[in-house]
CSV table of N, CA and C in Angstrom, one decimal:
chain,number,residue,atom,x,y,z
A,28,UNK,N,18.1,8.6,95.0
A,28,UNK,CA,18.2,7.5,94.2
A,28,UNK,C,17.4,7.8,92.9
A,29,UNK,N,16.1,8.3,92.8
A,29,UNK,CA,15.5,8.7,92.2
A,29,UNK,C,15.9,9.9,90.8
A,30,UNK,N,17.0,10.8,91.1
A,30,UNK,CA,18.0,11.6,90.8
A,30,UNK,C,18.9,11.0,89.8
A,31,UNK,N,19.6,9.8,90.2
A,31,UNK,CA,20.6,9.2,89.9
A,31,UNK,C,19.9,8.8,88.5
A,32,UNK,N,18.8,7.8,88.6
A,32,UNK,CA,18.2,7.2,87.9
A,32,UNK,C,17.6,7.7,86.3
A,33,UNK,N,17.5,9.2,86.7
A,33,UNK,CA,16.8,10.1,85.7
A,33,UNK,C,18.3,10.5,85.0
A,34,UNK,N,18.9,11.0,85.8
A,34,UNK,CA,20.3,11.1,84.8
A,34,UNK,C,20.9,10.3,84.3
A,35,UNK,N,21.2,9.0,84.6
A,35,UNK,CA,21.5,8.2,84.1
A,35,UNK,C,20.7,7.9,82.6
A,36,UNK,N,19.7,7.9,82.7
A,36,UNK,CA,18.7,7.5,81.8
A,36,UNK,C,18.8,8.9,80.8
A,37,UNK,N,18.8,10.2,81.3
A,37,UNK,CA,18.7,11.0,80.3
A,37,UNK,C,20.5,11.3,79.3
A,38,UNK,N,21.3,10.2,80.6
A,38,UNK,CA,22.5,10.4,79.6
A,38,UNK,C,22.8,9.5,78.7
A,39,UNK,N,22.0,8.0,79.0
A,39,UNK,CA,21.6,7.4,78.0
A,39,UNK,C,21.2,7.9,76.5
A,40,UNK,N,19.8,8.6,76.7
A,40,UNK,CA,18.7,8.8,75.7
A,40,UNK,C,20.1,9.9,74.9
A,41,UNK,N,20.6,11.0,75.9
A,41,UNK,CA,21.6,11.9,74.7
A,41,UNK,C,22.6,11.4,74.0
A,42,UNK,N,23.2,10.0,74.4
A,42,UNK,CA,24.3,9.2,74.1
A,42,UNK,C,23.4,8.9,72.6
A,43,UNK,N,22.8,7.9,72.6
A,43,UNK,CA,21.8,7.3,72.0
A,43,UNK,C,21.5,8.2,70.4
A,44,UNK,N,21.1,9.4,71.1
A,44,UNK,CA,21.2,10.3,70.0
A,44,UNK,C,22.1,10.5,69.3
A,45,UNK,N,23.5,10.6,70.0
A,45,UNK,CA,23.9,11.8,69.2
A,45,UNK,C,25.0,10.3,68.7
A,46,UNK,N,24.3,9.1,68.9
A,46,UNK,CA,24.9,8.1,67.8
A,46,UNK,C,24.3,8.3,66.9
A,47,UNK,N,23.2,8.2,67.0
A,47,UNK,CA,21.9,8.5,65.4
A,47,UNK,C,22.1,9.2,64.8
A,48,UNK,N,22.9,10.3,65.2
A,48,UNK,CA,23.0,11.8,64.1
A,48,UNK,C,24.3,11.5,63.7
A,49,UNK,N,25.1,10.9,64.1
A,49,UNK,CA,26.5,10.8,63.5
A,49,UNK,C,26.5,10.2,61.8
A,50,UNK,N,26.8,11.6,61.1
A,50,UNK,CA,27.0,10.8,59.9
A,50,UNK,C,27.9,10.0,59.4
A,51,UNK,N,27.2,9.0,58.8
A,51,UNK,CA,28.1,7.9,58.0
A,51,UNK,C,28.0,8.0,56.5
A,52,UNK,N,28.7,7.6,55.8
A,52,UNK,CA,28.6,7.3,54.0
A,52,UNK,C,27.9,6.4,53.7
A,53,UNK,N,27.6,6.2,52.4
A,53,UNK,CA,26.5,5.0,52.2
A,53,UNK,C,26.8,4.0,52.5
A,54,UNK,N,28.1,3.7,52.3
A,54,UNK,CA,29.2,2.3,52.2
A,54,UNK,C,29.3,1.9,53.9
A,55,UNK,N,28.9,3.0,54.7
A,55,UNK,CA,28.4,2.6,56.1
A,55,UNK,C,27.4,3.1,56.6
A,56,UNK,N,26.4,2.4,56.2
A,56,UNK,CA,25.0,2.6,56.4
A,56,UNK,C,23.9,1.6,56.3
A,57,UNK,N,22.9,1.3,57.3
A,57,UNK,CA,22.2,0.5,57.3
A,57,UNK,C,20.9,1.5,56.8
A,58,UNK,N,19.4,1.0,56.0
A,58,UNK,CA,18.9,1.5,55.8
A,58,UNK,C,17.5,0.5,56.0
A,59,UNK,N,16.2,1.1,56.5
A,59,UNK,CA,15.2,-0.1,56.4
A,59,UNK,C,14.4,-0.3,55.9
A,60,UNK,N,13.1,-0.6,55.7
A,60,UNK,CA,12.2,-0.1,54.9
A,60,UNK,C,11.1,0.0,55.4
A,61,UNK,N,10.9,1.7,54.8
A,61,UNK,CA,9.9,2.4,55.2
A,61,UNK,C,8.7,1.9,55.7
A,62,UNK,N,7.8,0.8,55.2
A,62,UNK,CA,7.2,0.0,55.2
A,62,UNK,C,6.9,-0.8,56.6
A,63,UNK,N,7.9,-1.0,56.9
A,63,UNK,CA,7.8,-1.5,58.6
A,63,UNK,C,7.7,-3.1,58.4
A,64,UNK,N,8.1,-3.7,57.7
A,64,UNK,CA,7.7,-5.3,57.3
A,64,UNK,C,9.2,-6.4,58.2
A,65,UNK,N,10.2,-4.7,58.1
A,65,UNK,CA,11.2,-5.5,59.0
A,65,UNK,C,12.9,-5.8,58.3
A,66,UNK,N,12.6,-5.5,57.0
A,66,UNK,CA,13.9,-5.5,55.7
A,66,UNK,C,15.3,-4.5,56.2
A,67,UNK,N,16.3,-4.8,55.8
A,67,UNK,CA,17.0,-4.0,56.1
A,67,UNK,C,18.2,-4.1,54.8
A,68,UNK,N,18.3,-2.8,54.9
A,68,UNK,CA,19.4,-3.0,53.3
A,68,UNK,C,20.8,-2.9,54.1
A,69,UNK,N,21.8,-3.1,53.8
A,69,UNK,CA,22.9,-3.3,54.6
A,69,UNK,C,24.2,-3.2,53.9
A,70,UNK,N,24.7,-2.1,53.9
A,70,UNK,CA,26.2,-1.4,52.8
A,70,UNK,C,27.0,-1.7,53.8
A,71,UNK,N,28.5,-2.4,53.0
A,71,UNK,CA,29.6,-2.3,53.5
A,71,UNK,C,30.6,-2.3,52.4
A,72,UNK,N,31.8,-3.1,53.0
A,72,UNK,CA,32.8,-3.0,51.4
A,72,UNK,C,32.6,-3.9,50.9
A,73,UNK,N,33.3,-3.6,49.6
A,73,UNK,CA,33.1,-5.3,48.9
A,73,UNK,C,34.1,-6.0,49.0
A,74,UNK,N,34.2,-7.0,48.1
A,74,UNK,CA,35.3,-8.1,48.9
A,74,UNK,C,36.4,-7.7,48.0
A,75,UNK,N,37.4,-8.0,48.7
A,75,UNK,CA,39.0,-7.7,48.7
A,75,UNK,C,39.6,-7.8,47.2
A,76,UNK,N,39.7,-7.2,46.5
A,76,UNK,CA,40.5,-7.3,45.1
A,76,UNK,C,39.2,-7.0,44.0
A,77,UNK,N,38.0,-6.2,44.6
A,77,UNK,CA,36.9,-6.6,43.9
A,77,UNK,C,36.8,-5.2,42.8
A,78,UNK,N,36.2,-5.0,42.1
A,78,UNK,CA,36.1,-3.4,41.1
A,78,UNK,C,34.8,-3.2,41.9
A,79,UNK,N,34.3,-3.9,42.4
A,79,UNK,CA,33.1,-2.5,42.9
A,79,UNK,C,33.7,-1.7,44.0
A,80,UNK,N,32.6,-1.0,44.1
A,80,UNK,CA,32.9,0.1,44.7
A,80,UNK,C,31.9,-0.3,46.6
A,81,UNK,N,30.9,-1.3,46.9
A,81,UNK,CA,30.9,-1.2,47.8
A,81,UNK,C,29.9,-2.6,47.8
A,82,UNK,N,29.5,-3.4,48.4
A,82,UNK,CA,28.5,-4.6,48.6
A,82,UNK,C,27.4,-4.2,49.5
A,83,UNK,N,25.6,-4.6,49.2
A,83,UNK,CA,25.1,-4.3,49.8
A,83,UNK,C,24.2,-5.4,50.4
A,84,UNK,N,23.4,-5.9,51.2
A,84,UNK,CA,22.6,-7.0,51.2
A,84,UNK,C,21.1,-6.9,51.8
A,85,UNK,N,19.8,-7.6,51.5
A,85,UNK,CA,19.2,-7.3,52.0
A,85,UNK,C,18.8,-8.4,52.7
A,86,UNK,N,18.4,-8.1,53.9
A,86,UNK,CA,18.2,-9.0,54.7
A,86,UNK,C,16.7,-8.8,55.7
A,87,UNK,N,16.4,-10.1,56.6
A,87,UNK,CA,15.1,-9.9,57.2
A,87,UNK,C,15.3,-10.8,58.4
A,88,UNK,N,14.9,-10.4,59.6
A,88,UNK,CA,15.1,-11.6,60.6
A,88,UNK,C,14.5,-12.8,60.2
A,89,UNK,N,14.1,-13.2,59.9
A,89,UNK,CA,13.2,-14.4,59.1
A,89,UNK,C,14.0,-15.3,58.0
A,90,UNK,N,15.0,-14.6,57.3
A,90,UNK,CA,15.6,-15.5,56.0
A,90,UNK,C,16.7,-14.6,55.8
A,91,UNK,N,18.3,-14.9,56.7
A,91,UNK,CA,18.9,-13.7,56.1
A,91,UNK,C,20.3,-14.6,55.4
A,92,UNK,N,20.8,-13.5,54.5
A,92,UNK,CA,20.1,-12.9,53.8
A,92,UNK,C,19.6,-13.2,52.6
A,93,UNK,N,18.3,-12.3,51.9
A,93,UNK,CA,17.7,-12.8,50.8
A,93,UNK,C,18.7,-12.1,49.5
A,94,UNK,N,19.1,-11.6,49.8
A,94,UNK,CA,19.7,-10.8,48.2
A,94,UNK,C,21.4,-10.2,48.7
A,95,UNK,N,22.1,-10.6,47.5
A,95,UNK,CA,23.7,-9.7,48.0
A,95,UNK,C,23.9,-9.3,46.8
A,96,UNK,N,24.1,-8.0,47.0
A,96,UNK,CA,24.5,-6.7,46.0
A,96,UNK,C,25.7,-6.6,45.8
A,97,UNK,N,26.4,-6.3,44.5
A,97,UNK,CA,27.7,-5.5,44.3
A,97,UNK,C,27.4,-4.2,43.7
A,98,UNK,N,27.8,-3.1,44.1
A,98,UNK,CA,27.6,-1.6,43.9
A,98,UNK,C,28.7,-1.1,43.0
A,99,UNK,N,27.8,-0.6,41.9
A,99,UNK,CA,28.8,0.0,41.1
A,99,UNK,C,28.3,1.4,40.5
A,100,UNK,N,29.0,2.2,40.1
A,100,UNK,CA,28.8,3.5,39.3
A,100,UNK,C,28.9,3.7,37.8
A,101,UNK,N,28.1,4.2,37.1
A,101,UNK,CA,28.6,4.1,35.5
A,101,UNK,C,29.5,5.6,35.5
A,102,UNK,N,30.5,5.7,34.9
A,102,UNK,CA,31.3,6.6,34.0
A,102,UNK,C,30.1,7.7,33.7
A,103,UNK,N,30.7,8.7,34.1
A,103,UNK,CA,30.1,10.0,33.3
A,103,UNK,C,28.9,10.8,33.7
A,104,UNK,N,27.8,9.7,34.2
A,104,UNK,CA,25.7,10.3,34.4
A,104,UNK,C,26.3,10.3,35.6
A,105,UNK,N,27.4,9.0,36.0
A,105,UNK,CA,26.9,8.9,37.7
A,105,UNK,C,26.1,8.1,38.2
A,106,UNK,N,24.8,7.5,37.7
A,106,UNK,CA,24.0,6.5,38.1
A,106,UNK,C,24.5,5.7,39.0
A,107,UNK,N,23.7,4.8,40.0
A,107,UNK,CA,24.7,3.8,40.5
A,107,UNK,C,23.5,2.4,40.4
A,108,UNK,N,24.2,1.7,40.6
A,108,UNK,CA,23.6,0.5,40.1
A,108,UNK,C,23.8,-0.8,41.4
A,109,UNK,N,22.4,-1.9,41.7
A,109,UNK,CA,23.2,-2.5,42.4
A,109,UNK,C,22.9,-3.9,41.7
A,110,UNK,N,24.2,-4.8,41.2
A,110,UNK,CA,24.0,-6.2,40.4
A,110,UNK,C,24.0,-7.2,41.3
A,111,UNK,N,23.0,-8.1,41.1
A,111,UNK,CA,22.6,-9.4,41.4
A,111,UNK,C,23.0,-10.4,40.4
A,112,UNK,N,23.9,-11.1,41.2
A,112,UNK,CA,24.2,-12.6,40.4
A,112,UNK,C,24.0,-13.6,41.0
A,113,UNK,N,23.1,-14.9,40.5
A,113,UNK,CA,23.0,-15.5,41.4
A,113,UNK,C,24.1,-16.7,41.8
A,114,UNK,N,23.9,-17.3,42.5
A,114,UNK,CA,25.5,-18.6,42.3
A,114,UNK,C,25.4,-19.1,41.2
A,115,UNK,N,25.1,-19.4,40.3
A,115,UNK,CA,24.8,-20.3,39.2
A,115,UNK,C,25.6,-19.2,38.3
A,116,UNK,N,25.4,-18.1,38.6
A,116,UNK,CA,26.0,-17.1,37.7
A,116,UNK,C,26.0,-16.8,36.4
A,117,UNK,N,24.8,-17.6,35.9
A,117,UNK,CA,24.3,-17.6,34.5
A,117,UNK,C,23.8,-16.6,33.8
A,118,UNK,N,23.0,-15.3,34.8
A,118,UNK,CA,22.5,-14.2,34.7
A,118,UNK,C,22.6,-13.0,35.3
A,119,UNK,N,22.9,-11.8,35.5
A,119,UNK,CA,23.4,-10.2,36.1
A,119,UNK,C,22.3,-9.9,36.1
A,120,UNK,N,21.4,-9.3,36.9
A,120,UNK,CA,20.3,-8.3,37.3
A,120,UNK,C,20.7,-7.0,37.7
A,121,UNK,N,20.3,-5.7,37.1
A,121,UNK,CA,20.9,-4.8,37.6
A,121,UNK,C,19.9,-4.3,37.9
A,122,UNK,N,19.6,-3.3,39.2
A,122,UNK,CA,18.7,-2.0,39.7
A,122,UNK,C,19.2,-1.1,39.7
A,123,UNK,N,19.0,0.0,39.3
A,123,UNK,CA,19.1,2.0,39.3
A,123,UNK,C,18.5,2.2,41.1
A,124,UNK,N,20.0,2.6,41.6
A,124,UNK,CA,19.4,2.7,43.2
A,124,UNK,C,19.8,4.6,43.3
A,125,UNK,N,18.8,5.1,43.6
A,125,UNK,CA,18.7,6.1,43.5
A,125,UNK,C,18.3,7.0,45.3
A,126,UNK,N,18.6,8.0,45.3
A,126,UNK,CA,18.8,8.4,46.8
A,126,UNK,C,18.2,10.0,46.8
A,127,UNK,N,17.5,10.2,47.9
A,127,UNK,CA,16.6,11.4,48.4
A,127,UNK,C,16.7,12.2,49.2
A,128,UNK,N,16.9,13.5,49.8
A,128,UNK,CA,17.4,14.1,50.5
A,128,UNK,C,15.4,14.2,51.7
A,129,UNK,N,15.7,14.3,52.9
A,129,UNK,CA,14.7,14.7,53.9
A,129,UNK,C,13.3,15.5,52.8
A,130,UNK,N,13.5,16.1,52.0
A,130,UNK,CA,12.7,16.7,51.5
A,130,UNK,C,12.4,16.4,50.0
A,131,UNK,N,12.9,15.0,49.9
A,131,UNK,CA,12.8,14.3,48.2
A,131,UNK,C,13.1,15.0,47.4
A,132,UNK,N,14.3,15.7,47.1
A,132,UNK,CA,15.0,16.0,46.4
A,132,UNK,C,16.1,15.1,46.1
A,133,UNK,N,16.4,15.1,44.8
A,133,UNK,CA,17.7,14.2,44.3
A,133,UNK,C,18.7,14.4,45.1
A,134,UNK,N,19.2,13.1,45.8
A,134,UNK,CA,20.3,13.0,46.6
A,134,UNK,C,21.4,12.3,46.3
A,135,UNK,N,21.4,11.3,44.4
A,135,UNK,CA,22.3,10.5,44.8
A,135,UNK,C,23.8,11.0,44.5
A,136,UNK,N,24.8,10.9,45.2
A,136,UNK,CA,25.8,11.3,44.7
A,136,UNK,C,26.3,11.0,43.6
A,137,UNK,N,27.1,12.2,43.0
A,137,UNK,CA,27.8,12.4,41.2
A,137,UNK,C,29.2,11.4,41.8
A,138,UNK,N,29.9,11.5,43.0
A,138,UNK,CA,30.8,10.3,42.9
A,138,UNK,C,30.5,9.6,43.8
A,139,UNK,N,31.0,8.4,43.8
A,139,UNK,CA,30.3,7.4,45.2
A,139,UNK,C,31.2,7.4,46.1
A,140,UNK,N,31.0,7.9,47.4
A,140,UNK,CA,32.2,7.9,48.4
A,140,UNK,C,32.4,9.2,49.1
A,141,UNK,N,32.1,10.1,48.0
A,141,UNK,CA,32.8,11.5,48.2
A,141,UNK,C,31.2,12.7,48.8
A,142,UNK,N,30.3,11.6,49.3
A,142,UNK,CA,28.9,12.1,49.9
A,142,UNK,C,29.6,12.5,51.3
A,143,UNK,N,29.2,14.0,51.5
A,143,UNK,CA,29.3,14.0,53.3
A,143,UNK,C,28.5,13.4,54.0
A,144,UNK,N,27.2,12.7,53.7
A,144,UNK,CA,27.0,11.8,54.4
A,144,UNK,C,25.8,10.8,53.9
A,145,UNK,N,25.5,9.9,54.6
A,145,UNK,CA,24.6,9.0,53.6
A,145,UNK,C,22.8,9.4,53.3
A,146,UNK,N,22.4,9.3,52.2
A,146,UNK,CA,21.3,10.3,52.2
A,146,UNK,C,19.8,9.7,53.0
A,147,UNK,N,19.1,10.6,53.4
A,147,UNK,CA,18.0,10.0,54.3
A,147,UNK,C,17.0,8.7,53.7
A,148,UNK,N,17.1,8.8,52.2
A,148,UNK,CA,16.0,8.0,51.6
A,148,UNK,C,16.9,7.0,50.4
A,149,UNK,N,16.0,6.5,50.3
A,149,UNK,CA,16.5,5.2,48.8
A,149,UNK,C,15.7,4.6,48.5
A,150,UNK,N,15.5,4.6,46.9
A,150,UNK,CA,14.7,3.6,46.2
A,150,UNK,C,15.2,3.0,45.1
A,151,UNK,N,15.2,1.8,45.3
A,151,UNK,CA,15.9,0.5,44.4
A,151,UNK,C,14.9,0.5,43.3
A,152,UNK,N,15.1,1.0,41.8
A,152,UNK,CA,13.9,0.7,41.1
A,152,UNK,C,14.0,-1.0,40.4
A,153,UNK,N,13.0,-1.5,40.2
A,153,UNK,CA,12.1,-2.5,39.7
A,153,UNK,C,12.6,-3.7,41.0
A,154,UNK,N,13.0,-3.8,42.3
A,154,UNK,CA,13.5,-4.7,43.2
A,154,UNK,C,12.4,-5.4,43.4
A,155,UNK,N,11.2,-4.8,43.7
A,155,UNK,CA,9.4,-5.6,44.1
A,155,UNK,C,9.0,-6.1,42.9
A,156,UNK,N,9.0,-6.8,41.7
A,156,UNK,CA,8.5,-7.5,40.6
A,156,UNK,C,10.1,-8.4,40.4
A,157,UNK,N,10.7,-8.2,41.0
A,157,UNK,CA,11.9,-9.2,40.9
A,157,UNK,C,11.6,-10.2,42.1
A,158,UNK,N,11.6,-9.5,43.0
A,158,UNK,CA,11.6,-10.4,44.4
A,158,UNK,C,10.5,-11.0,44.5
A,159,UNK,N,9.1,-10.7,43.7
A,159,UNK,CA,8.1,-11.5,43.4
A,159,UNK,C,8.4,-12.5,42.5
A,160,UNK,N,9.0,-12.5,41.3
A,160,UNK,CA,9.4,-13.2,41.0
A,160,UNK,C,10.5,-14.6,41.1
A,161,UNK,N,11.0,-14.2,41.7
A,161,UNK,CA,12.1,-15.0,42.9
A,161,UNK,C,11.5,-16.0,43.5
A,162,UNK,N,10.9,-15.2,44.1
A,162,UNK,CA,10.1,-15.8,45.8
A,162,UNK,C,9.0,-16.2,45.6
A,163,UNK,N,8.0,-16.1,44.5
A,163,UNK,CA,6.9,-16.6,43.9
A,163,UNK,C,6.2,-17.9,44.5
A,164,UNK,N,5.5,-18.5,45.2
A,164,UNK,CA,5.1,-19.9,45.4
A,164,UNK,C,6.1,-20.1,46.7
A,165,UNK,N,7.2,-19.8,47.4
A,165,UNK,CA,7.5,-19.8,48.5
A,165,UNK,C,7.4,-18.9,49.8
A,166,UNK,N,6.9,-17.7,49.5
A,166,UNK,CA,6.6,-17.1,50.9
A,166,UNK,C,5.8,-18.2,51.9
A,167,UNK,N,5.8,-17.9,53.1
A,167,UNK,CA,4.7,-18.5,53.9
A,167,UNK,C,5.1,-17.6,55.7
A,168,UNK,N,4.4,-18.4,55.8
A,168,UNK,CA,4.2,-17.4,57.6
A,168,UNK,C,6.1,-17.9,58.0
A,169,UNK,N,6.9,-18.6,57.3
A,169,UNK,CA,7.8,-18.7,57.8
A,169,UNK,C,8.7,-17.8,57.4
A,170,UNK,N,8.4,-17.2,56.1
A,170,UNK,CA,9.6,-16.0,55.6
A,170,UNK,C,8.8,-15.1,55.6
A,171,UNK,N,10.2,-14.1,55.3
A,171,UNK,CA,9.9,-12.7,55.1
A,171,UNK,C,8.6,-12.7,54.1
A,172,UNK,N,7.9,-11.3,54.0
A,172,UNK,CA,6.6,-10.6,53.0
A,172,UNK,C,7.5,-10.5,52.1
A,173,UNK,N,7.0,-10.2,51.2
A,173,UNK,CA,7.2,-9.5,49.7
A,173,UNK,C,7.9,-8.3,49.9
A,174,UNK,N,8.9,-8.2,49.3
A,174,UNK,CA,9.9,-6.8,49.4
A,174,UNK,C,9.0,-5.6,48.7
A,175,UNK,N,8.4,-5.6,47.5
A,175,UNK,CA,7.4,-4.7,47.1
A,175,UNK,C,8.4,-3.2,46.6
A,176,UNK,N,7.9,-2.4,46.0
A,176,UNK,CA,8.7,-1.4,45.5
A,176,UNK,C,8.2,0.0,46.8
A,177,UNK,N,9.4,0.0,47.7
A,177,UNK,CA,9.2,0.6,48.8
A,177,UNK,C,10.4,1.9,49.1
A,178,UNK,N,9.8,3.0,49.7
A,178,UNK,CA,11.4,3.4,49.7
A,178,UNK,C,12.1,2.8,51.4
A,179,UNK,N,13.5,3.1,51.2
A,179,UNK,CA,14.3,2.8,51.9
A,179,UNK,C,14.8,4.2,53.2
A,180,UNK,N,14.5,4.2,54.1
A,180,UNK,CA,15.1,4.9,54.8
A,180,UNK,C,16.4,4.6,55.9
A,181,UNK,N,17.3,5.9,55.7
A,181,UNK,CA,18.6,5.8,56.4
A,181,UNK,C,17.9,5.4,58.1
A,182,UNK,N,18.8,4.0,58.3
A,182,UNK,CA,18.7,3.7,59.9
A,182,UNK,C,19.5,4.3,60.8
A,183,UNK,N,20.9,4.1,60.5
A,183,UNK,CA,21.9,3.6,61.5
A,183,UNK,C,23.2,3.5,60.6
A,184,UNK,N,24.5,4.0,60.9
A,184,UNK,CA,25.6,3.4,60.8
A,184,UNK,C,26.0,2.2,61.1
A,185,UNK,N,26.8,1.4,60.0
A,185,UNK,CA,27.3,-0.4,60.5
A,185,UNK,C,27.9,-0.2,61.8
A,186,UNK,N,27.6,-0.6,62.7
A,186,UNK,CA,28.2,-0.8,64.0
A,186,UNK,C,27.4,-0.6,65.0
A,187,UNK,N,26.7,0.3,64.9
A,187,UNK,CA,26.2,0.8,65.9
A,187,UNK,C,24.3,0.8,65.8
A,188,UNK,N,23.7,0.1,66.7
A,188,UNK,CA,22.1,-0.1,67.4
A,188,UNK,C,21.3,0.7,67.7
């Protein structure tokens, strides 16, 4: 019985793995933050007739979600960008989201899509003096912390725990 139970469990733990290692593209990739506060950045497509190139959102068990991204690329550097509009739609926020390879080296891809796989790290620059600003006078023990300027690390592929 005892037998059964270890293999089971160790076919578990290798199943388990070798979902974690399966690479995904950015556009399927969840990513969290390094930080441990609980955030999760969350790529998929964008909506149906859309010019971006992929939607991202961030979210928190506590208030989800707090931010939704449309992902786009500029022409030519390659940069990629993720814009915030709010409903009111009065104003575009853009961040330079930029990506890291295991040993922080420049990871983000020159086309978006055409990455063999999604890169280990991410940093959203100016996202932490925005989300302070946002959120300013409303945190409390009921929401999420301060998003803060943190890097992002690759979780998980969309689908899969």
């Amino acid at each position: 019985m005892m037998m059964k139970i270890c293999l089971c469990s160790l076919g578990i733990l290798l199943l388990s793995e070798s979902v974690l290692a399966t690479p995904c593209k950015i556009s399927q990739s969840v990513y969290r933050d390094a930080d441990g506060k609980g955030f999760e950045l969350v790529f998929g497509v964008p909506k149906t007739g859309s010019p971006f190139l992929a939607s991202a959102t961030i979210q928190h068990s506590q208030q989800d979600p707090l931010y939704r991204f449309n992902l786009t690329q500029a022409n030519g550097y390659g940069s990629i960008s993720l814009l915030w509009q709010p409903k009111t739609k009065q104003q575009i926020q853009s961040f330079r989201l930029n990506f890291f390879s295991p040993d922080f080296k420049s990871a983000t891809p020159v086309i978006f899509g055409r990455e063999p796989q999604a890169p280990k790290y991410a940093f959203i620059t100016d996202l932490g003096s925005f989300d302070y600003y946002q959120r300013r006078g409303q945190i409390s023990d009921q929401t999420p912390p301060q998003i803060v300027d943190m890097m992002w690390v690759h979780d998980r592929c969309v689908g899969s725990n």
